mmCIF file of C-alpha atoms and ligand atoms in Angstrom:
data_model
loop_
_atom_site.group_PDB
_atom_site.id
_atom_site.type_symbol
_atom_site.label_atom_id
_atom_site.label_comp_id
_atom_site.label_asym_id
_atom_site.label_seq_id
_atom_site.Cartn_x
_atom_site.Cartn_y
_atom_site.Cartn_z
ATOM 1 C CA UNK A 8 -2.556 -14.867 -4.840
ATOM 2 C CA UNK A 9 -5.751 -14.470 -6.687
ATOM 3 C CA UNK A 10 -4.087 -11.218 -8.386
ATOM 4 C CA UNK A 11 -1.187 -13.500 -9.656
ATOM 5 C CA UNK A 12 -3.744 -16.068 -11.034
ATOM 6 C CA UNK A 13 -5.666 -13.410 -13.139
ATOM 7 C CA UNK A 14 -2.460 -12.111 -14.132
ATOM 8 C CA UNK A 15 -1.145 -15.209 -15.419
ATOM 9 C CA UNK A 16 -4.446 -15.584 -17.507
ATOM 10 C CA UNK A 17 -3.681 -12.545 -19.192
ATOM 11 C CA UNK A 18 -6.496 -10.317 -17.715
ATOM 12 C CA UNK A 19 -5.656 -6.704 -18.673
ATOM 13 C CA UNK A 20 -6.610 -5.067 -15.278
ATOM 14 C CA UNK A 21 -4.511 -7.514 -13.276
ATOM 15 C CA UNK A 22 -1.575 -6.874 -15.689
ATOM 16 C CA UNK A 23 -1.862 -3.111 -14.983
ATOM 17 C CA UNK A 24 -2.083 -3.555 -11.271
ATOM 18 C CA UNK A 25 1.132 -5.910 -11.179
ATOM 19 C CA UNK A 26 2.940 -3.358 -13.276
ATOM 20 C CA UNK A 27 1.989 -0.583 -10.776
ATOM 21 C CA UNK A 28 3.132 -2.565 -7.967
ATOM 22 C CA UNK A 29 6.346 -3.469 -9.627
ATOM 23 C CA UNK A 30 6.839 0.311 -10.516
ATOM 24 C CA UNK A 31 6.076 1.403 -6.983
ATOM 25 C CA UNK A 32 8.297 -1.457 -5.553
ATOM 26 C CA UNK A 33 5.761 -2.165 -2.888
ATOM 27 C CA UNK A 34 5.790 -5.990 -3.355
ATOM 28 C CA UNK A 35 9.239 -7.114 -3.671
ATOM 29 C CA UNK A 36 8.118 -10.820 -3.649
ATOM 30 C CA UNK A 37 5.752 -10.173 -6.862
ATOM 31 C CA UNK A 38 8.746 -10.211 -9.239
ATOM 32 C CA UNK A 39 9.897 -13.343 -7.681
ATOM 33 C CA UNK A 40 6.419 -14.985 -8.304
ATOM 34 C CA UNK A 41 6.366 -13.976 -11.975
ATOM 35 C CA UNK A 42 10.118 -14.318 -13.046
ATOM 36 C CA UNK A 43 9.729 -17.940 -13.662
ATOM 37 C CA UNK A 44 7.060 -17.272 -16.234
ATOM 38 C CA UNK A 45 9.462 -14.953 -18.176
ATOM 39 C CA UNK A 46 12.023 -15.640 -20.933
ATOM 40 C CA UNK A 47 9.281 -16.358 -23.695
ATOM 41 C CA UNK A 48 8.612 -13.081 -25.118
ATOM 42 C CA UNK A 49 10.856 -11.419 -27.773
ATOM 43 C CA UNK A 50 11.951 -7.998 -26.886
ATOM 44 C CA UNK A 51 12.230 -5.267 -29.531
ATOM 45 C CA UNK A 52 13.339 -1.718 -28.902
ATOM 46 C CA UNK A 53 12.369 1.209 -30.961
ATOM 47 C CA UNK A 54 14.344 4.226 -30.269
ATOM 48 C CA UNK A 55 15.382 7.384 -32.169
ATOM 49 C CA UNK A 56 14.982 11.209 -31.780
ATOM 50 C CA UNK A 57 11.771 12.820 -30.823
ATOM 51 C CA UNK A 58 9.248 12.999 -33.552
ATOM 52 C CA UNK A 59 11.141 10.495 -35.810
ATOM 53 C CA UNK A 60 7.861 8.395 -36.086
ATOM 54 C CA UNK A 61 8.574 5.719 -33.671
ATOM 55 C CA UNK A 62 4.905 5.650 -32.462
ATOM 56 C CA UNK A 63 3.640 5.683 -35.971
ATOM 57 C CA UNK A 64 5.975 2.849 -36.762
ATOM 58 C CA UNK A 65 4.836 0.843 -33.759
ATOM 59 C CA UNK A 66 1.134 1.400 -34.799
ATOM 60 C CA UNK A 67 1.850 0.160 -38.263
ATOM 61 C CA UNK A 68 3.973 -2.879 -37.188
ATOM 62 C CA UNK A 69 1.605 -4.180 -34.470
ATOM 63 C CA UNK A 70 -1.177 -5.734 -36.993
ATOM 64 C CA UNK A 71 1.790 -7.697 -38.600
ATOM 65 C CA UNK A 72 3.135 -8.722 -35.421
ATOM 66 C CA UNK A 73 -0.380 -9.934 -34.166
ATOM 67 C CA UNK A 74 -0.756 -12.462 -37.036
ATOM 68 C CA UNK A 75 -0.994 -16.146 -36.169
ATOM 69 C CA UNK A 76 -2.613 -15.268 -32.950
ATOM 70 C CA UNK A 77 0.309 -13.560 -31.353
ATOM 71 C CA UNK A 78 0.101 -10.923 -28.387
ATOM 72 C CA UNK A 79 2.001 -7.841 -28.311
ATOM 73 C CA UNK A 80 2.867 -5.676 -25.241
ATOM 74 C CA UNK A 81 4.118 -2.166 -25.689
ATOM 75 C CA UNK A 82 5.972 0.110 -23.458
ATOM 76 C CA UNK A 83 6.133 3.721 -24.294
ATOM 77 C CA UNK A 84 8.924 5.163 -22.320
ATOM 78 C CA UNK A 85 8.810 8.948 -22.158
ATOM 79 C CA UNK A 86 11.407 10.792 -20.405
ATOM 80 C CA UNK A 87 9.101 13.896 -20.415
ATOM 81 C CA UNK A 88 11.769 16.191 -21.112
ATOM 82 C CA UNK A 89 11.033 19.863 -21.077
ATOM 83 C CA UNK A 90 12.808 20.104 -24.578
ATOM 84 C CA UNK A 91 11.120 17.327 -26.286
ATOM 85 C CA UNK A 92 7.710 17.354 -24.676
ATOM 86 C CA UNK A 93 5.228 20.014 -24.463
ATOM 87 C CA UNK A 94 5.278 21.592 -28.132
ATOM 88 C CA UNK A 95 5.432 18.114 -29.653
ATOM 89 C CA UNK A 96 2.644 16.772 -27.704
ATOM 90 C CA UNK A 97 -0.088 17.934 -29.737
ATOM 91 C CA UNK A 98 1.356 16.353 -32.896
ATOM 92 C CA UNK A 99 2.179 13.013 -31.072
ATOM 93 C CA UNK A 100 0.579 9.828 -32.351
ATOM 94 C CA UNK A 101 -1.610 8.065 -29.731
ATOM 95 C CA UNK A 102 -1.648 4.278 -29.722
ATOM 96 C CA UNK A 103 -5.109 4.345 -28.154
ATOM 97 C CA UNK A 104 -6.790 2.364 -31.249
ATOM 98 C CA UNK A 105 -4.384 -0.520 -30.576
ATOM 99 C CA UNK A 106 -5.090 -0.605 -26.959
ATOM 100 C CA UNK A 107 -8.652 -1.750 -27.743
ATOM 101 C CA UNK A 108 -7.431 -4.740 -29.359
ATOM 102 C CA UNK A 109 -7.591 -7.818 -26.762
ATOM 103 C CA UNK A 110 -4.069 -9.053 -27.678
ATOM 104 C CA UNK A 111 -2.465 -5.801 -27.348
ATOM 105 C CA UNK A 112 -1.367 -4.053 -23.937
ATOM 106 C CA UNK A 113 -0.023 -0.554 -23.829
ATOM 107 C CA UNK A 114 1.818 0.953 -20.940
ATOM 108 C CA UNK A 115 3.373 4.316 -20.841
ATOM 109 C CA UNK A 116 6.238 5.057 -18.367
ATOM 110 C CA UNK A 117 7.242 8.472 -17.577
ATOM 111 C CA UNK A 118 10.217 9.838 -15.282
ATOM 112 C CA UNK A 119 8.119 13.010 -13.987
ATOM 113 C CA UNK A 120 11.484 14.819 -13.528
ATOM 114 C CA UNK A 121 13.794 12.384 -12.218
ATOM 115 C CA UNK A 122 15.761 10.406 -14.908
ATOM 116 C CA UNK A 123 17.428 7.946 -12.383
ATOM 117 C CA UNK A 124 15.786 4.442 -12.362
ATOM 118 C CA UNK A 125 13.612 4.726 -15.333
ATOM 119 C CA UNK A 126 15.583 2.363 -17.466
ATOM 120 C CA UNK A 127 15.747 0.010 -14.512
ATOM 121 C CA UNK A 128 11.996 0.250 -14.092
ATOM 122 C CA UNK A 129 11.357 -0.294 -17.804
ATOM 123 C CA UNK A 130 13.199 -3.382 -17.579
ATOM 124 C CA UNK A 131 11.023 -4.931 -14.737
ATOM 125 C CA UNK A 132 8.008 -3.798 -16.565
ATOM 126 C CA UNK A 133 9.188 -5.705 -19.675
ATOM 127 C CA UNK A 134 9.645 -8.833 -17.497
ATOM 128 C CA UNK A 135 5.967 -8.327 -16.306
ATOM 129 C CA UNK A 136 4.708 -8.143 -19.910
ATOM 130 C CA UNK A 137 6.813 -11.156 -20.595
ATOM 131 C CA UNK A 138 5.392 -13.197 -17.899
ATOM 132 C CA UNK A 139 1.762 -12.187 -18.786
ATOM 133 C CA UNK A 140 2.119 -14.092 -22.056
ATOM 134 C CA UNK A 141 2.672 -11.464 -24.537
ATOM 135 C CA UNK A 142 4.870 -12.956 -27.729
ATOM 136 C CA UNK A 143 6.447 -9.558 -28.443
ATOM 137 C CA UNK A 144 7.266 -6.909 -26.032
ATOM 138 C CA UNK A 145 7.893 -3.366 -27.898
ATOM 139 C CA UNK A 146 9.748 -0.616 -26.042
ATOM 140 C CA UNK A 147 9.671 2.740 -27.684
ATOM 141 C CA UNK A 148 12.018 5.203 -26.170
ATOM 142 C CA UNK A 149 12.355 8.727 -27.013
ATOM 143 C CA UNK A 150 15.723 10.516 -27.701
ATOM 144 C CA UNK A 151 19.238 9.373 -27.760
ATOM 145 C CA UNK A 152 20.502 9.212 -24.292
ATOM 146 C CA UNK A 153 21.724 7.036 -21.708
ATOM 147 C CA UNK A 154 18.057 5.691 -20.684
ATOM 148 C CA UNK A 155 17.648 4.358 -24.381
ATOM 149 C CA UNK A 156 21.083 2.636 -24.493
ATOM 150 C CA UNK A 157 20.310 1.088 -21.243
ATOM 151 C CA UNK A 158 17.024 -0.019 -22.316
ATOM 152 C CA UNK A 159 18.613 -1.390 -25.595
ATOM 153 C CA UNK A 160 20.569 -3.628 -23.469
ATOM 154 C CA UNK A 161 17.437 -5.787 -22.569
ATOM 155 C CA UNK A 162 16.084 -5.734 -26.226
ATOM 156 C CA UNK A 163 16.899 -8.782 -28.401
ATOM 157 C CA UNK A 164 16.380 -6.671 -31.501
ATOM 158 C CA UNK A 165 16.902 -2.963 -31.394
ATOM 159 C CA UNK A 166 15.633 -0.744 -34.229
ATOM 160 C CA UNK A 167 16.795 2.726 -34.524
ATOM 161 C CA UNK A 168 14.907 5.323 -36.256
ATOM 162 C CA UNK A 169 16.170 8.329 -37.966
ATOM 163 C CA UNK A 170 14.611 10.877 -40.252
ATOM 164 C CA UNK A 171 16.113 12.899 -43.056
ATOM 165 C CA UNK A 172 15.932 16.281 -41.457
ATOM 166 C CA UNK A 173 17.719 18.193 -38.699
ATOM 167 C CA UNK A 174 21.188 16.349 -38.454
ATOM 168 C CA UNK A 175 19.677 13.392 -36.586
ATOM 169 C CA UNK A 176 22.134 11.124 -38.099
ATOM 170 C CA UNK A 177 25.088 13.046 -36.439
ATOM 171 C CA UNK A 178 23.435 13.389 -33.220
ATOM 172 C CA UNK A 179 22.790 9.708 -33.283
ATOM 173 C CA UNK A 180 26.400 8.768 -33.980
ATOM 174 C CA UNK A 181 27.850 11.035 -31.069
ATOM 175 C CA UNK A 182 25.277 9.445 -28.760
ATOM 176 C CA UNK A 183 26.562 6.205 -29.656
ATOM 177 C CA UNK A 184 23.161 4.861 -30.692
ATOM 178 C CA UNK A 185 24.253 3.274 -33.936
ATOM 179 C CA UNK A 186 26.192 0.939 -31.615
ATOM 180 C CA UNK A 187 23.122 -0.507 -30.370
ATOM 181 C CA UNK A 188 21.148 -0.779 -33.695
ATOM 182 C CA UNK A 189 20.495 -4.135 -34.965
ATOM 183 C CA UNK A 190 18.397 -2.635 -37.776
ATOM 184 C CA UNK A 191 18.388 1.061 -38.870
ATOM 185 C CA UNK A 192 15.121 2.626 -40.165
ATOM 186 C CA UNK A 193 15.232 5.754 -42.071
ATOM 187 C CA UNK A 194 11.563 6.985 -41.600
ATOM 188 C CA UNK A 195 9.586 9.693 -43.374
ATOM 189 C CA UNK A 196 10.826 7.950 -46.728
ATOM 190 C CA UNK A 197 8.411 10.692 -48.321
ATOM 191 C CA UNK A 198 10.667 13.564 -47.445
ATOM 192 C CA UNK A 199 13.609 14.634 -49.470
ATOM 193 C CA UNK A 200 16.963 13.509 -48.152
ATOM 194 C CA UNK A 201 15.932 10.305 -47.132
ATOM 195 C CA UNK A 202 18.136 8.323 -49.640
ATOM 196 C CA UNK A 203 20.977 10.653 -49.057
ATOM 197 C CA UNK A 204 20.724 9.814 -45.218
ATOM 198 C CA UNK A 205 20.486 5.826 -46.292
ATOM 199 C CA UNK A 206 23.886 6.537 -48.046
ATOM 200 C CA UNK A 207 25.419 8.184 -45.338
ATOM 201 C CA UNK A 208 24.376 5.384 -42.887
ATOM 202 C CA UNK A 209 25.451 2.695 -45.108
ATOM 203 C CA UNK A 210 28.996 4.204 -44.850
ATOM 204 C CA UNK A 211 28.746 4.658 -41.053
ATOM 205 C CA UNK A 212 27.689 1.069 -40.790
ATOM 206 C CA UNK A 213 30.458 -0.299 -43.045
ATOM 207 C CA UNK A 214 32.992 -1.468 -40.368
ATOM 208 C CA UNK A 215 30.113 -3.106 -38.574
ATOM 209 C CA UNK A 216 28.801 -5.125 -41.368
ATOM 210 C CA UNK A 217 32.458 -6.025 -42.366
ATOM 211 C CA UNK A 218 33.151 -7.553 -38.733
ATOM 212 C CA UNK A 219 29.867 -9.496 -38.295
ATOM 213 C CA UNK A 220 27.783 -12.006 -39.763
ATOM 214 C CA UNK A 221 24.611 -10.007 -39.168
ATOM 215 C CA UNK A 222 24.336 -7.673 -42.210
ATOM 216 C CA UNK A 223 22.782 -4.555 -40.280
ATOM 217 C CA UNK A 224 20.203 -3.591 -42.609
ATOM 218 C CA UNK A 225 19.089 0.005 -43.403
ATOM 219 C CA UNK A 226 15.538 0.107 -44.344
ATOM 220 C CA UNK A 227 13.342 3.011 -45.627
ATOM 221 C CA UNK A 228 9.943 3.417 -44.057
ATOM 222 C CA UNK A 229 6.992 5.862 -44.508
ATOM 223 C CA UNK A 230 5.127 5.052 -41.377
ATOM 224 C CA UNK A 231 2.092 7.108 -42.220
ATOM 225 C CA UNK A 232 1.514 5.290 -45.375
ATOM 226 C CA UNK A 233 2.412 2.111 -44.307
ATOM 227 C CA UNK A 234 5.390 1.710 -46.837
ATOM 228 C CA UNK A 235 7.959 -0.503 -46.001
ATOM 229 C CA UNK A 236 6.361 -1.999 -42.856
ATOM 230 C CA UNK A 237 6.210 -5.439 -44.060
ATOM 231 C CA UNK A 238 9.950 -5.494 -44.753
ATOM 232 C CA UNK A 239 10.764 -4.045 -41.516
ATOM 233 C CA UNK A 240 8.771 -6.636 -39.381
ATOM 234 C CA UNK A 241 10.234 -9.686 -41.689
ATOM 235 C CA UNK A 242 13.649 -8.167 -41.050
ATOM 236 C CA UNK A 243 13.011 -8.126 -37.200
ATOM 237 C CA UNK A 244 11.930 -11.740 -37.597
ATOM 238 C CA UNK A 245 15.045 -12.640 -39.606
ATOM 239 C CA UNK A 246 17.227 -11.052 -36.955
ATOM 240 C CA UNK A 247 15.453 -13.116 -34.432
ATOM 241 C CA UNK A 248 16.056 -16.219 -36.585
ATOM 242 C CA UNK A 249 19.738 -15.377 -36.969
ATOM 243 C CA UNK A 250 20.207 -14.940 -33.134
ATOM 244 C CA UNK A 251 18.541 -18.399 -32.468
ATOM 245 C CA UNK A 252 20.307 -20.245 -35.143
ATOM 246 C CA UNK A 253 23.605 -18.939 -34.258
ATOM 247 C CA UNK A 254 23.037 -19.616 -30.570
ATOM 248 C CA UNK A 255 23.451 -15.781 -30.149
ATOM 249 C CA UNK A 256 20.081 -15.343 -28.429
ATOM 250 C CA UNK A 257 21.365 -17.496 -25.547
ATOM 251 C CA UNK A 258 24.754 -15.929 -25.124
ATOM 252 C CA UNK A 259 23.365 -12.501 -25.438
ATOM 253 C CA UNK A 260 20.464 -13.090 -23.035
ATOM 254 C CA UNK A 261 23.119 -14.433 -20.521
ATOM 255 C CA UNK A 262 25.312 -11.263 -20.985
ATOM 256 C CA UNK A 263 22.043 -9.172 -20.466
ATOM 257 C CA UNK A 264 21.576 -10.940 -17.224
ATOM 258 C CA UNK A 265 25.120 -10.218 -16.217
ATOM 259 C CA UNK A 266 24.489 -6.645 -17.158
ATOM 260 C CA UNK A 267 21.418 -6.599 -15.316
ATOM 261 C CA UNK A 268 22.836 -8.101 -12.093
ATOM 262 C CA UNK A 269 25.682 -5.792 -12.249
ATOM 263 C CA UNK A 270 23.342 -2.787 -12.493
ATOM 264 C CA UNK A 271 21.012 -3.825 -9.526
ATOM 265 C CA UNK A 272 24.295 -4.400 -7.360
ATOM 266 C CA UNK A 273 25.270 -0.687 -8.183
ATOM 267 C CA UNK A 274 21.737 0.500 -7.308
ATOM 268 C CA UNK A 275 21.826 -1.212 -4.094
ATOM 269 C CA UNK A 276 25.334 0.015 -3.113
ATOM 270 C CA UNK A 277 24.401 3.488 -4.115
ATOM 271 C CA UNK A 278 21.284 3.562 -1.855
ATOM 272 C CA UNK A 279 23.152 1.746 0.853
ATOM 273 C CA UNK A 280 26.073 4.341 0.686
ATOM 274 C CA UNK A 281 23.561 7.280 0.737
ATOM 275 C CA UNK A 282 21.422 5.954 3.322
ATOM 276 C CA UNK A 283 23.717 4.352 5.830
ATOM 277 C CA UNK A 284 27.522 4.794 5.006
ATOM 278 C CA UNK A 285 27.849 8.386 4.431
ATOM 279 C CA UNK A 286 27.402 10.692 7.355
ATOM 280 C CA UNK A 287 25.825 13.585 5.623
ATOM 281 C CA UNK A 288 26.514 16.131 8.457
ATOM 282 C CA UNK A 289 30.223 15.001 8.253
ATOM 283 C CA UNK A 290 30.372 15.220 4.534
ATOM 284 C CA UNK A 291 28.848 18.760 4.616
ATOM 285 C CA UNK A 292 31.664 19.738 6.786
ATOM 286 C CA UNK A 293 34.179 18.218 4.620
ATOM 287 C CA UNK A 294 32.494 19.942 1.680
ATOM 288 C CA UNK A 295 32.960 23.410 3.532
ATOM 289 C CA UNK A 296 36.677 22.403 3.928
ATOM 290 C CA UNK A 297 36.995 21.519 0.332
ATOM 291 C CA UNK A 298 35.402 24.612 -0.722
ATOM 292 C CA UNK A 299 37.989 26.476 1.331
ATOM 293 C CA UNK A 300 40.629 24.466 -0.640
ATOM 294 C CA UNK A 301 41.868 22.880 2.715
ATOM 295 C CA UNK A 302 41.150 19.252 1.488
ATOM 296 C CA UNK A 303 40.687 17.755 -1.922
ATOM 297 C CA UNK A 304 37.577 16.059 -3.107
ATOM 298 C CA UNK A 305 39.772 12.849 -3.531
ATOM 299 C CA UNK A 306 40.590 13.123 0.237
ATOM 300 C CA UNK A 307 36.912 13.169 1.174
ATOM 301 C CA UNK A 308 36.401 9.872 -0.914
ATOM 302 C CA UNK A 309 39.463 8.298 0.865
ATOM 303 C CA UNK A 310 37.868 9.134 4.209
ATOM 304 C CA UNK A 311 34.610 7.706 3.065
ATOM 305 C CA UNK A 312 36.319 4.787 1.542
ATOM 306 C CA UNK A 313 38.111 3.958 4.704
ATOM 307 C CA UNK A 314 34.746 3.269 6.599
ATOM 308 C CA UNK A 315 33.407 0.908 3.795
ATOM 309 C CA UNK A 316 36.449 -1.209 3.025
HETATM 310 N N1 GTP B 410 5.554 12.823 -43.593
HETATM 311 C C1 GTP B 410 5.815 11.770 -42.650
HETATM 312 N N2 GTP B 410 5.359 12.022 -41.515
HETATM 313 C C2 GTP B 410 5.371 10.985 -40.603
HETATM 314 C C3 GTP B 410 6.028 9.778 -40.969
HETATM 315 N N3 GTP B 410 5.812 8.911 -39.739
HETATM 316 C C4 GTP B 410 5.280 9.784 -38.994
HETATM 317 N N4 GTP B 410 5.097 11.020 -39.333
HETATM 318 C C5 GTP B 410 4.518 12.087 -38.564
HETATM 319 O O1 GTP B 410 5.540 12.605 -37.568
HETATM 320 C C6 GTP B 410 4.938 13.022 -36.343
HETATM 321 C C7 GTP B 410 5.755 12.394 -35.261
HETATM 322 O O2 GTP B 410 5.419 11.010 -35.345
HETATM 323 P P1 GTP B 410 5.263 9.952 -34.174
HETATM 324 O O3 GTP B 410 5.186 8.629 -34.393
HETATM 325 O O4 GTP B 410 4.617 10.409 -32.956
HETATM 326 O O5 GTP B 410 6.777 10.189 -33.754
HETATM 327 P P2 GTP B 410 7.588 9.587 -32.326
HETATM 328 O O6 GTP B 410 8.965 9.340 -32.764
HETATM 329 O O7 GTP B 410 6.868 8.420 -31.784
HETATM 330 O O8 GTP B 410 7.401 10.995 -31.552
HETATM 331 P P3 GTP B 410 7.845 11.021 -29.974
HETATM 332 O O9 GTP B 410 7.369 9.695 -29.208
HETATM 333 O O10 GTP B 410 7.249 12.323 -29.630
HETATM 334 O O11 GTP B 410 9.469 11.228 -29.923
HETATM 335 C C8 GTP B 410 3.738 12.753 -36.525
HETATM 336 O O12 GTP B 410 3.064 14.095 -36.960
HETATM 337 C C9 GTP B 410 3.370 11.879 -37.630
HETATM 338 O O13 GTP B 410 2.220 11.816 -38.325
HETATM 339 C C10 GTP B 410 6.377 9.670 -42.277
HETATM 340 O O14 GTP B 410 6.707 8.538 -42.608
HETATM 341 N N5 GTP B 410 6.263 10.549 -43.012
HETATM 342 MG MG1 MG B 411 6.082 8.257 -29.731
#
């Protein structure tokens, strides 16, 4: 219990230990102990393609968020994809300086190969930072895939970052990332094409703006020169205010709990299925038969389903 007390006081080593325990799933009761202390932090997601300047934005935003004695917890989710990792690493902004601030805590999360479960674990780690008393929990995710979309589900405000080059905008739209954006940021505003991208995005957002009382702002920033950061932070704060005043913060957080519970049910059922219900030997036999076109995959499913239901 001593760990929990030190954790609740906000001691960094205790926070780190609690996160590790939660990540490893070694102490199932721990989440129960901390959960009553959650619900006070405001969750901000920063997502977008590799190298868009998400970390640079976080770096620039944090000093503003720390004003008025606030505390900021940061989770950097890195799927360590062979495509986006490696080569970019040397160029990557590290948030080490921030970590020295006593009101800032940074945690990196990597998948080390398996994508499954990363989003789920990130959500639990966000709860840990929430319970530890951070006013803002920032979650940076690389890419525009399912993990990002899943993580966006727990964020109160999701900021999607695009950059003028390399058709990011089209990629983003394909991946459905615009649907989760509350605020769109066109970073690297110092590069040519930024204004054009903003115009394109205004067009893409038109329908959403039309159908909502939130105006889906599109902002231009140059993170490395600290340009546009004040406006970004104040826009996040107005989104928070909008959610609070309209009552949407409560309804959306309840929705998020529904989604989370469903997700956990699915996880549980999946594990249970693979560990206890499906006889792997028998499955292999049936796969052989399916390979020989003697039975269909649907038949296999029906056989398995018979046992469950
Ligand atoms: N010209 C210009 N470069 C920028 C700007 N913001 C970030 N960069 C540079 O872009 C590169 C990537 O920045 P990061 O902040 O690491 O981007 P990221 O999105 O966090 O990258 P990953 O986490 O690797 O996906 C770095 O070399 C930054 O210095 C900007 O506004 N203008
Ligand atoms: Mg980064």
